[in-house]
Short mmCIF file of N, CA and C in Angstrom, two decimals:
data_model
loop_
_atom_site.label_atom_id
_atom_site.label_comp_id
_atom_site.label_asym_id
_atom_site.label_seq_id
_atom_site.Cartn_x
_atom_site.Cartn_y
_atom_site.Cartn_z
N MET A 1 -3.57 -21.44 1.19
CA MET A 1 -3.23 -20.29 0.82
C MET A 1 -2.30 -19.82 1.24
N ASN A 2 -1.32 -19.10 0.18
CA ASN A 2 -0.37 -18.67 0.42
C ASN A 2 -0.41 -17.41 0.66
N ARG A 3 0.64 -17.11 2.24
CA ARG A 3 1.30 -15.80 2.89
C ARG A 3 1.61 -15.07 1.23
N LEU A 4 1.44 -14.16 1.68
CA LEU A 4 2.09 -12.59 0.15
C LEU A 4 3.09 -12.39 1.32
N ASP A 5 4.68 -13.12 0.38
CA ASP A 5 5.19 -12.05 0.61
C ASP A 5 5.78 -10.66 1.30
N ASP A 6 6.52 -10.33 1.82
CA ASP A 6 7.12 -8.47 1.55
C ASP A 6 7.84 -8.16 0.80
N ILE A 7 7.54 -7.13 -0.20
CA ILE A 7 8.80 -6.97 -0.87
C ILE A 7 9.41 -5.81 0.25
N LEU A 8 10.66 -5.92 0.50
CA LEU A 8 11.34 -5.07 1.18
C LEU A 8 12.51 -5.05 1.27
N ALA A 9 13.86 -3.53 0.96
CA ALA A 9 14.63 -3.33 0.46
C ALA A 9 14.98 -1.86 1.50
N ARG A 10 16.40 -1.92 1.37
CA ARG A 10 16.79 -0.21 2.72
C ARG A 10 16.09 0.75 2.13
N GLU A 11 15.48 1.87 1.99
CA GLU A 11 15.62 3.39 1.56
C GLU A 11 14.69 2.92 0.87
N LEU A 12 13.83 1.99 0.78
CA LEU A 12 12.92 2.55 -1.00
C LEU A 12 12.25 4.03 -0.81
N ARG A 13 12.04 4.29 -2.20
CA ARG A 13 11.05 5.49 -2.63
C ARG A 13 9.83 5.55 -1.84
N VAL A 14 9.36 4.59 -1.80
CA VAL A 14 7.90 4.17 -1.26
C VAL A 14 7.79 2.99 -0.82
N LEU A 15 7.49 2.61 0.50
CA LEU A 15 6.89 1.15 1.03
C LEU A 15 5.14 1.70 1.06
N PHE A 16 4.28 0.54 -0.60
CA PHE A 16 2.97 0.94 0.11
C PHE A 16 2.65 0.05 0.86
N VAL A 17 2.07 0.04 1.73
CA VAL A 17 1.01 -0.81 2.73
C VAL A 17 -0.53 -1.13 2.66
N ALA A 18 -0.26 -2.00 2.02
CA ALA A 18 -2.19 -3.11 1.83
C ALA A 18 -2.58 -2.94 3.13
N ILE A 19 -3.88 -3.42 2.84
CA ILE A 19 -5.01 -3.99 4.00
C ILE A 19 -4.21 -4.89 4.37
N ASN A 20 -5.11 -5.67 3.63
CA ASN A 20 -4.45 -7.02 4.27
C ASN A 20 -5.09 -8.20 2.15
N PRO A 21 -4.61 -9.08 2.05
CA PRO A 21 -4.63 -9.61 0.59
C PRO A 21 -6.08 -10.48 0.55
N ALA A 22 -6.50 -10.26 -0.62
CA ALA A 22 -7.74 -10.97 -1.09
C ALA A 22 -7.43 -12.03 -1.16
N THR A 23 -8.92 -12.90 -0.64
CA THR A 23 -8.84 -14.47 -0.86
C THR A 23 -8.05 -14.62 -2.25
N PRO A 24 -8.67 -14.14 -3.69
CA PRO A 24 -8.11 -14.71 -4.61
C PRO A 24 -6.83 -14.19 -4.94
N SER A 25 -5.76 -13.01 -4.87
CA SER A 25 -4.57 -12.89 -4.70
C SER A 25 -3.87 -13.70 -3.78
N ALA A 26 -4.34 -14.30 -2.34
CA ALA A 26 -3.49 -15.02 -1.93
C ALA A 26 -3.49 -16.91 -2.19
N THR A 27 -4.79 -17.06 -3.15
CA THR A 27 -4.99 -18.19 -3.32
C THR A 27 -4.32 -18.72 -4.95
N ILE A 28 -4.03 -17.28 -5.52
CA ILE A 28 -3.35 -17.08 -6.63
C ILE A 28 -1.54 -16.86 -5.96
N GLY A 29 -1.18 -16.82 -5.07
CA GLY A 29 0.62 -16.59 -4.62
C GLY A 29 0.84 -15.12 -4.89
N HIS A 30 0.14 -13.86 -5.21
CA HIS A 30 0.44 -12.51 -5.67
C HIS A 30 0.13 -11.74 -5.56
N HIS A 31 0.25 -10.56 -5.25
CA HIS A 31 -0.18 -9.15 -4.44
C HIS A 31 -1.05 -8.74 -5.25
N PHE A 32 -2.16 -8.45 -5.34
CA PHE A 32 -3.46 -7.34 -6.59
C PHE A 32 -3.22 -8.41 -7.57
N ALA A 33 -3.24 -9.59 -7.81
CA ALA A 33 -4.07 -10.44 -8.30
C ALA A 33 -4.91 -10.27 -9.41
N THR A 34 -6.18 -9.86 -8.46
CA THR A 34 -7.36 -9.70 -9.16
C THR A 34 -7.46 -9.23 -10.56
N PRO A 35 -8.20 -9.01 -11.50
CA PRO A 35 -8.69 -7.96 -12.91
C PRO A 35 -8.73 -6.53 -12.04
N THR A 36 -10.50 -7.06 -11.15
CA THR A 36 -10.66 -5.58 -11.09
C THR A 36 -9.36 -4.69 -10.07
N ASN A 37 -8.93 -4.87 -9.64
CA ASN A 37 -7.73 -4.48 -8.77
C ASN A 37 -6.61 -3.46 -9.81
N SER A 38 -6.51 -2.11 -9.64
CA SER A 38 -5.79 -1.14 -10.66
C SER A 38 -4.23 -1.08 -10.42
N PHE A 39 -4.17 -1.59 -9.40
CA PHE A 39 -3.01 -1.59 -8.41
C PHE A 39 -1.42 -0.79 -9.39
N TRP A 40 -1.41 -2.23 -9.79
CA TRP A 40 -0.13 -2.37 -11.24
C TRP A 40 -0.55 -0.94 -12.27
N ARG A 41 -1.62 -0.92 -12.77
CA ARG A 41 -1.62 -0.41 -13.71
C ARG A 41 -1.80 0.79 -13.43
N LEU A 42 -2.04 1.92 -12.11
CA LEU A 42 -1.76 2.70 -11.75
C LEU A 42 -0.30 3.49 -10.92
N LEU A 43 -0.04 2.70 -11.00
CA LEU A 43 1.91 2.19 -10.48
C LEU A 43 2.46 2.77 -11.90
N HIS A 44 1.81 2.79 -12.68
CA HIS A 44 2.49 2.50 -14.32
C HIS A 44 1.83 3.84 -14.88
N VAL A 45 1.08 3.99 -14.94
CA VAL A 45 0.47 5.42 -15.55
C VAL A 45 1.02 6.77 -14.45
N SER A 46 1.11 6.71 -13.43
CA SER A 46 1.18 7.62 -12.78
C SER A 46 3.03 7.92 -12.90
N GLY A 47 3.55 7.21 -13.03
CA GLY A 47 5.22 7.13 -13.23
C GLY A 47 5.83 7.27 -12.25
N LEU A 48 5.20 6.10 -11.34
CA LEU A 48 5.71 5.19 -10.03
C LEU A 48 6.60 4.45 -10.39
N THR A 49 6.43 3.79 -11.91
CA THR A 49 7.35 2.64 -12.31
C THR A 49 7.38 3.28 -13.77
N THR A 50 8.56 2.45 -13.84
CA THR A 50 9.00 2.76 -15.10
C THR A 50 8.79 1.72 -16.25
N ARG A 51 7.93 0.71 -15.76
CA ARG A 51 7.10 0.14 -16.85
C ARG A 51 6.01 -0.54 -16.09
N LEU A 52 4.93 -1.02 -16.91
CA LEU A 52 3.32 -1.98 -16.34
C LEU A 52 4.18 -3.08 -16.20
N TYR A 53 3.94 -3.42 -14.60
CA TYR A 53 4.39 -4.84 -13.84
C TYR A 53 2.69 -5.93 -14.06
N LEU A 54 3.36 -6.98 -13.94
CA LEU A 54 2.36 -8.13 -13.70
C LEU A 54 2.29 -8.10 -12.66
N PRO A 55 1.37 -9.12 -11.59
CA PRO A 55 1.50 -9.43 -10.20
C PRO A 55 2.43 -10.24 -9.89
N ALA A 56 3.00 -11.45 -10.79
CA ALA A 56 4.14 -11.97 -10.65
C ALA A 56 5.25 -11.67 -10.76
N GLU A 57 5.26 -10.55 -10.97
CA GLU A 57 6.18 -9.68 -11.08
C GLU A 57 6.89 -9.11 -9.78
N ALA A 58 5.92 -9.03 -8.47
CA ALA A 58 5.97 -7.72 -7.58
C ALA A 58 7.49 -7.94 -7.12
N ARG A 59 8.32 -8.64 -6.97
CA ARG A 59 9.44 -8.29 -7.11
C ARG A 59 10.05 -7.20 -7.54
N SER A 60 10.44 -7.16 -8.80
CA SER A 60 10.44 -6.19 -9.51
C SER A 60 10.65 -5.10 -9.52
N LEU A 61 8.87 -4.20 -8.29
CA LEU A 61 8.99 -2.98 -8.02
C LEU A 61 10.56 -2.10 -6.96
N LEU A 62 11.17 -3.55 -6.82
CA LEU A 62 12.55 -3.56 -6.34
C LEU A 62 13.32 -2.53 -6.87
N ASP A 63 13.53 -2.76 -8.17
CA ASP A 63 14.13 -1.93 -9.53
C ASP A 63 13.94 -0.62 -9.62
N ASP A 64 12.40 -0.28 -9.12
CA ASP A 64 11.76 1.37 -9.23
C ASP A 64 11.84 1.84 -7.65
N GLY A 65 12.74 1.45 -6.65
CA GLY A 65 12.80 1.58 -5.42
C GLY A 65 11.04 1.72 -4.74
N ILE A 66 10.96 0.85 -4.96
CA ILE A 66 9.54 0.63 -4.62
C ILE A 66 9.47 -0.86 -3.76
N GLY A 67 8.65 -0.86 -2.53
CA GLY A 67 7.88 -2.31 -1.65
C GLY A 67 6.74 -1.98 -1.15
N LEU A 68 6.81 -3.48 -1.08
CA LEU A 68 5.22 -3.39 -0.71
C LEU A 68 4.42 -4.49 0.40
N VAL A 69 4.12 -4.22 1.54
CA VAL A 69 2.97 -4.81 2.53
C VAL A 69 2.15 -5.18 2.63
N SER A 70 1.45 -6.18 3.72
CA SER A 70 0.40 -5.33 3.88
C SER A 70 0.34 -5.81 5.78
N LEU A 71 -0.59 -4.87 5.97
CA LEU A 71 -0.44 -4.67 7.26
C LEU A 71 -1.08 -6.09 8.05
N VAL A 72 -1.99 -6.50 7.64
CA VAL A 72 -2.46 -7.54 7.89
C VAL A 72 -2.04 -8.83 7.28
N ASP A 73 -1.12 -9.64 7.55
CA ASP A 73 -1.01 -11.07 6.84
C ASP A 73 -2.76 -11.93 6.16
N ARG A 74 -3.51 -11.59 7.10
CA ARG A 74 -4.49 -12.85 6.79
C ARG A 74 -5.49 -12.63 5.92
N PRO A 75 -5.52 -13.13 4.44
CA PRO A 75 -6.16 -12.81 3.42
C PRO A 75 -7.51 -13.11 3.76
N THR A 76 -8.26 -12.43 3.25
CA THR A 76 -10.12 -12.27 3.58
C THR A 76 -10.92 -12.05 1.76
N ARG A 77 -12.19 -12.04 2.36
CA ARG A 77 -12.85 -11.60 0.95
C ARG A 77 -13.14 -9.92 0.96
N MET A 78 -12.97 -9.87 2.09
CA MET A 78 -13.68 -7.99 2.09
C MET A 78 -12.45 -7.68 2.99
N ALA A 79 -12.06 -6.14 3.17
CA ALA A 79 -11.40 -5.46 3.37
C ALA A 79 -11.91 -5.28 5.53
N SER A 80 -13.21 -5.64 5.20
CA SER A 80 -13.83 -5.28 6.16
C SER A 80 -14.06 -6.13 7.20
N ASP A 81 -13.67 -7.39 6.85
CA ASP A 81 -13.50 -9.16 7.26
C ASP A 81 -12.73 -8.98 8.19
N VAL A 82 -11.55 -7.59 8.57
CA VAL A 82 -10.25 -7.82 9.36
C VAL A 82 -10.42 -6.72 10.64
N ARG A 83 -10.46 -7.46 11.58
CA ARG A 83 -10.89 -7.59 13.04
C ARG A 83 -9.83 -6.10 13.82
N ARG A 84 -10.65 -5.41 14.39
CA ARG A 84 -9.83 -4.22 14.68
C ARG A 84 -8.22 -4.68 15.60
N GLU A 85 -8.30 -5.72 16.47
CA GLU A 85 -6.92 -6.42 16.95
C GLU A 85 -5.67 -6.02 15.56
N GLU A 86 -6.32 -6.88 15.39
CA GLU A 86 -5.12 -7.46 13.72
C GLU A 86 -5.03 -6.16 13.14
N PHE A 87 -5.36 -5.21 13.12
CA PHE A 87 -5.00 -4.34 12.46
C PHE A 87 -3.74 -3.32 13.37
N ARG A 88 -4.11 -3.46 14.06
CA ARG A 88 -3.49 -2.65 15.68
C ARG A 88 -1.97 -3.93 15.42
N ALA A 89 -2.64 -4.54 15.67
CA ALA A 89 -0.89 -5.49 15.92
C ALA A 89 -0.03 -5.20 14.70
N GLY A 90 -0.72 -5.26 13.33
CA GLY A 90 -0.18 -5.08 12.32
C GLY A 90 0.76 -3.57 11.92
N ALA A 91 -0.12 -3.08 12.48
CA ALA A 91 0.63 -1.44 12.85
C ALA A 91 1.40 -1.48 13.47
N ARG A 92 1.78 -2.76 14.53
CA ARG A 92 3.55 -2.53 15.52
C ARG A 92 4.24 -3.40 14.45
N ARG A 93 3.30 -4.38 13.68
CA ARG A 93 4.80 -5.24 13.26
C ARG A 93 5.02 -4.24 12.05
N LEU A 94 4.38 -3.27 10.92
CA LEU A 94 4.86 -2.04 10.11
C LEU A 94 5.51 -1.09 10.85
N ALA A 95 5.61 -0.99 12.23
CA ALA A 95 6.57 0.72 12.43
C ALA A 95 8.23 -0.69 12.71
N THR A 96 8.03 -1.58 13.17
CA THR A 96 9.23 -2.28 12.88
C THR A 96 9.95 -2.07 11.61
N LYS A 97 9.26 -2.56 11.11
CA LYS A 97 9.79 -2.42 9.46
C LYS A 97 10.01 -0.98 8.87
N VAL A 98 9.41 -0.17 9.05
CA VAL A 98 9.80 0.97 8.75
C VAL A 98 11.36 1.72 9.33
N GLU A 99 10.85 1.22 10.72
CA GLU A 99 12.42 1.82 11.31
C GLU A 99 13.50 0.77 10.77
N ARG A 100 13.60 0.01 10.36
CA ARG A 100 14.95 -1.38 9.71
C ARG A 100 14.81 -0.99 8.58
N TRP A 101 13.79 -0.82 7.29
CA TRP A 101 14.09 -0.59 6.21
C TRP A 101 14.06 1.14 5.59
N ARG A 102 13.90 2.06 6.92
CA ARG A 102 13.87 3.11 6.43
C ARG A 102 13.34 3.86 5.21
N PRO A 103 12.15 4.00 4.46
CA PRO A 103 11.86 3.52 3.26
C PRO A 103 11.31 5.53 2.75
N ARG A 104 11.49 6.26 2.48
CA ARG A 104 11.38 7.67 2.46
C ARG A 104 10.53 7.87 2.40
N THR A 105 9.18 7.12 1.84
CA THR A 105 7.86 7.78 2.19
C THR A 105 7.26 6.49 2.49
N VAL A 106 5.87 6.57 3.08
CA VAL A 106 5.66 5.37 3.53
C VAL A 106 3.75 5.92 2.89
N ALA A 107 3.51 4.98 1.76
CA ALA A 107 2.46 5.31 1.10
C ALA A 107 0.75 4.28 2.02
N LEU A 108 -0.06 4.84 2.11
CA LEU A 108 -1.17 4.07 2.84
C LEU A 108 -2.37 3.62 1.39
N LEU A 109 -2.34 2.41 1.24
CA LEU A 109 -3.35 2.08 -0.09
C LEU A 109 -4.97 1.97 0.71
N GLY A 110 -5.03 3.47 1.37
CA GLY A 110 -6.59 3.54 1.90
C GLY A 110 -6.14 4.08 2.80
N LEU A 111 -8.25 4.62 3.08
CA LEU A 111 -8.26 5.75 4.42
C LEU A 111 -8.50 4.82 5.40
N THR A 112 -8.95 3.27 5.45
CA THR A 112 -9.11 2.39 6.51
C THR A 112 -7.99 2.21 7.56
N LEU A 113 -6.44 2.53 6.76
CA LEU A 113 -5.25 2.19 7.67
C LEU A 113 -5.45 3.24 8.36
N LEU A 114 -5.09 4.48 7.43
CA LEU A 114 -5.12 5.66 8.60
C LEU A 114 -5.30 5.93 9.78
N PRO A 115 -6.61 5.38 10.61
CA PRO A 115 -6.04 5.30 12.34
C PRO A 115 -5.17 4.25 13.01
N PHE A 116 -5.48 3.60 11.85
CA PHE A 116 -4.23 2.27 12.80
C PHE A 116 -2.61 2.96 13.33
N VAL A 117 -2.53 3.40 11.49
CA VAL A 117 -1.03 3.94 11.24
C VAL A 117 -0.61 5.36 12.25
N LEU A 118 -1.78 6.28 11.93
CA LEU A 118 -1.50 7.74 12.58
C LEU A 118 -3.05 7.91 13.23
N PRO A 119 -2.93 7.39 14.44
CA PRO A 119 -3.99 7.43 15.13
C PRO A 119 -4.56 8.54 15.91
N ASP A 120 -3.55 10.04 15.90
CA ASP A 120 -4.27 11.61 16.44
C ASP A 120 -3.94 12.49 14.70
N ALA A 121 -3.29 11.33 13.31
CA ALA A 121 -4.28 13.01 12.32
C ALA A 121 -5.67 12.80 12.05
N ASP A 122 -5.13 14.22 11.84
CA ASP A 122 -7.02 15.34 12.00
C ASP A 122 -6.55 15.64 10.13
N GLU A 123 -5.66 15.68 9.78
CA GLU A 123 -6.46 15.58 8.20
C GLU A 123 -7.44 14.19 6.93
N PRO A 124 -8.09 14.75 6.80
CA PRO A 124 -9.07 13.67 6.22
C PRO A 124 -8.89 14.01 4.68
N GLY A 125 -8.82 12.33 4.53
CA GLY A 125 -8.90 12.41 2.73
C GLY A 125 -7.24 11.50 2.75
N PRO A 126 -7.45 11.36 1.24
CA PRO A 126 -5.77 11.13 0.60
C PRO A 126 -4.64 11.88 0.53
N GLY A 127 -3.93 11.65 1.02
CA GLY A 127 -2.94 13.14 0.36
C GLY A 127 -2.01 12.72 1.59
N LEU A 128 -0.74 13.38 1.63
CA LEU A 128 0.24 13.79 2.75
C LEU A 128 0.15 14.54 3.79
N LYS A 129 0.25 13.30 4.92
CA LYS A 129 0.08 13.71 5.94
C LYS A 129 0.96 14.64 7.11
N ARG A 130 1.03 15.78 7.92
CA ARG A 130 2.16 16.56 8.69
C ARG A 130 2.57 14.75 9.37
N ALA A 131 1.47 14.04 10.26
CA ALA A 131 2.92 13.57 10.83
C ALA A 131 3.25 11.98 9.98
N THR A 132 4.61 12.00 10.78
CA THR A 132 4.97 11.18 10.59
C THR A 132 5.46 9.45 11.47
N PHE A 133 6.05 8.25 10.11
CA PHE A 133 5.06 6.77 11.38
C PHE A 133 6.79 6.82 11.04
N GLY A 134 7.04 5.87 12.18
CA GLY A 134 8.64 5.94 11.68
C GLY A 134 10.24 6.55 11.44
N GLY A 135 9.52 7.55 11.44
CA GLY A 135 10.36 8.56 10.40
C GLY A 135 10.24 9.13 9.61
N ALA A 136 9.29 8.43 9.08
CA ALA A 136 8.75 8.35 7.27
C ALA A 136 7.77 8.98 7.36
N PRO A 137 7.65 10.49 6.33
CA PRO A 137 6.75 10.89 5.61
C PRO A 137 5.37 9.33 4.95
N VAL A 138 4.01 9.78 5.54
CA VAL A 138 2.59 9.20 5.30
C VAL A 138 2.13 9.44 4.21
N PHE A 139 1.59 9.57 2.84
CA PHE A 139 0.95 9.54 1.55
C PHE A 139 -0.17 8.43 1.57
N VAL A 140 -1.23 8.97 1.55
CA VAL A 140 -2.11 7.74 1.75
C VAL A 140 -2.85 8.03 0.45
N VAL A 141 -3.20 6.90 -0.64
CA VAL A 141 -3.91 6.54 -1.83
C VAL A 141 -5.36 6.51 -1.21
N PRO A 142 -5.84 6.68 -2.91
CA PRO A 142 -7.17 6.01 -2.27
C PRO A 142 -6.83 4.06 -2.57
N ASN A 143 -7.45 3.53 -2.00
CA ASN A 143 -7.42 1.59 -1.71
C ASN A 143 -7.71 1.19 -3.77
N PRO A 144 -6.91 0.97 -4.37
CA PRO A 144 -6.87 0.35 -5.71
C PRO A 144 -7.72 -0.36 -5.83
N SER A 145 -8.26 -0.89 -5.11
CA SER A 145 -9.64 -1.90 -5.21
C SER A 145 -10.70 -1.74 -6.49
N GLY A 146 -11.17 -2.43 -6.81
CA GLY A 146 -12.55 -2.63 -8.00
C GLY A 146 -13.76 -1.72 -6.99
N ARG A 147 -13.76 -2.61 -5.45
CA ARG A 147 -15.36 -2.01 -4.87
C ARG A 147 -15.10 -1.18 -4.11
N ASN A 148 -13.90 -0.16 -4.15
CA ASN A 148 -13.93 0.69 -3.60
C ASN A 148 -14.62 1.92 -4.44
N ARG A 149 -16.02 2.41 -4.00
CA ARG A 149 -16.62 3.10 -4.06
C ARG A 149 -16.04 4.78 -3.50
N SER A 150 -15.45 5.09 -3.00
CA SER A 150 -15.52 6.33 -2.21
C SER A 150 -14.18 7.21 -3.78
N TYR A 151 -13.29 6.80 -4.45
CA TYR A 151 -12.86 7.41 -5.84
C TYR A 151 -13.01 6.14 -6.94
N PRO A 152 -14.16 6.45 -7.17
CA PRO A 152 -14.83 5.58 -8.38
C PRO A 152 -13.83 5.54 -10.09
N GLY A 153 -13.24 4.26 -10.18
CA GLY A 153 -12.61 3.84 -10.92
C GLY A 153 -11.63 3.84 -11.31
N PHE A 154 -10.65 4.02 -12.62
CA PHE A 154 -10.00 4.65 -12.55
C PHE A 154 -9.10 6.05 -12.08
N ALA A 155 -9.77 6.49 -13.15
CA ALA A 155 -9.51 7.80 -13.68
C ALA A 155 -10.10 8.67 -11.55
N GLY A 156 -10.87 8.26 -11.58
CA GLY A 156 -10.78 8.80 -9.72
C GLY A 156 -9.58 9.01 -9.17
N LYS A 157 -8.61 7.42 -8.83
CA LYS A 157 -7.92 6.97 -8.30
C LYS A 157 -6.84 8.14 -8.74
N LEU A 158 -6.54 7.88 -9.59
CA LEU A 158 -4.67 8.54 -10.08
C LEU A 158 -4.73 9.84 -9.83
N PRO A 159 -4.86 10.75 -10.23
CA PRO A 159 -5.13 11.75 -9.93
C PRO A 159 -3.98 11.75 -8.49
N TRP A 160 -4.41 11.34 -7.36
CA TRP A 160 -3.72 10.51 -5.82
C TRP A 160 -2.10 9.84 -5.90
N TYR A 161 -2.26 9.54 -7.15
CA TYR A 161 -1.22 8.33 -7.24
C TYR A 161 0.33 9.33 -7.78
N GLU A 162 -0.60 10.11 -8.35
CA GLU A 162 -0.10 10.87 -9.55
C GLU A 162 0.99 11.61 -8.73
N LYS A 163 -0.18 12.25 -7.55
CA LYS A 163 0.45 13.33 -6.43
C LYS A 163 1.32 12.54 -5.52
N LEU A 164 1.40 11.19 -5.13
CA LEU A 164 2.56 10.72 -4.59
C LEU A 164 3.71 10.73 -5.47
N ALA A 165 3.51 10.56 -6.38
CA ALA A 165 4.68 10.15 -7.75
C ALA A 165 6.05 11.09 -7.73
N ALA A 166 4.62 12.55 -7.38
CA ALA A 166 5.27 13.58 -7.08
C ALA A 166 6.19 13.81 -6.32
N HIS A 167 5.50 13.97 -5.24
CA HIS A 167 5.88 13.75 -4.10
C HIS A 167 7.56 13.34 -3.91
N ALA A 168 7.65 11.72 -4.53
CA ALA A 168 8.86 10.12 -4.26
C ALA A 168 9.63 10.55 -5.19
N ARG A 169 9.51 11.93 -6.82
CA ARG A 169 10.27 12.74 -6.99
C ARG A 169 11.30 13.63 -6.62
N ALA A 170 10.59 14.27 -5.56
CA ALA A 170 10.80 15.59 -4.90
C ALA A 170 11.43 15.01 -3.83
N THR A 171 11.86 13.92 -3.25
CA THR A 171 12.19 13.64 -1.90
C THR A 171 13.39 12.86 -1.92
#
């Protein structure tokens, strides 16, 4: 099984932070490669990217000023299989990356990440948070996984990605 590479550059418009790779994505070797995951389509339809990328083209996200990292490198079948200590260690590594690469916005892919990245955040739900992480604003969008039942389907998630796109254009 492959470890998925970080996609990073200095001063990105948005740095997306995934929970961890799904086992099929790690096996294939590409971020968000499972057919039920709408990440790539959400990025394009929301206006965050200029075109629809395929998982194998993930490095091309840099052309649109977008980066992608996983908080936890270990692939699992489900995000619930990630241990709390892995989340905490991942948040420490993420802080170093954010301070080094200085993205304009850190976008968390799912509320699961919020207590580890911003443990003192008191605003529930997705959207822009008042607190920053490593000096960058934090915006939470629904996890794009097809297993995410809190924001069902593409239409339930898209408005939050559109709000992130508007925020990214304004910063």
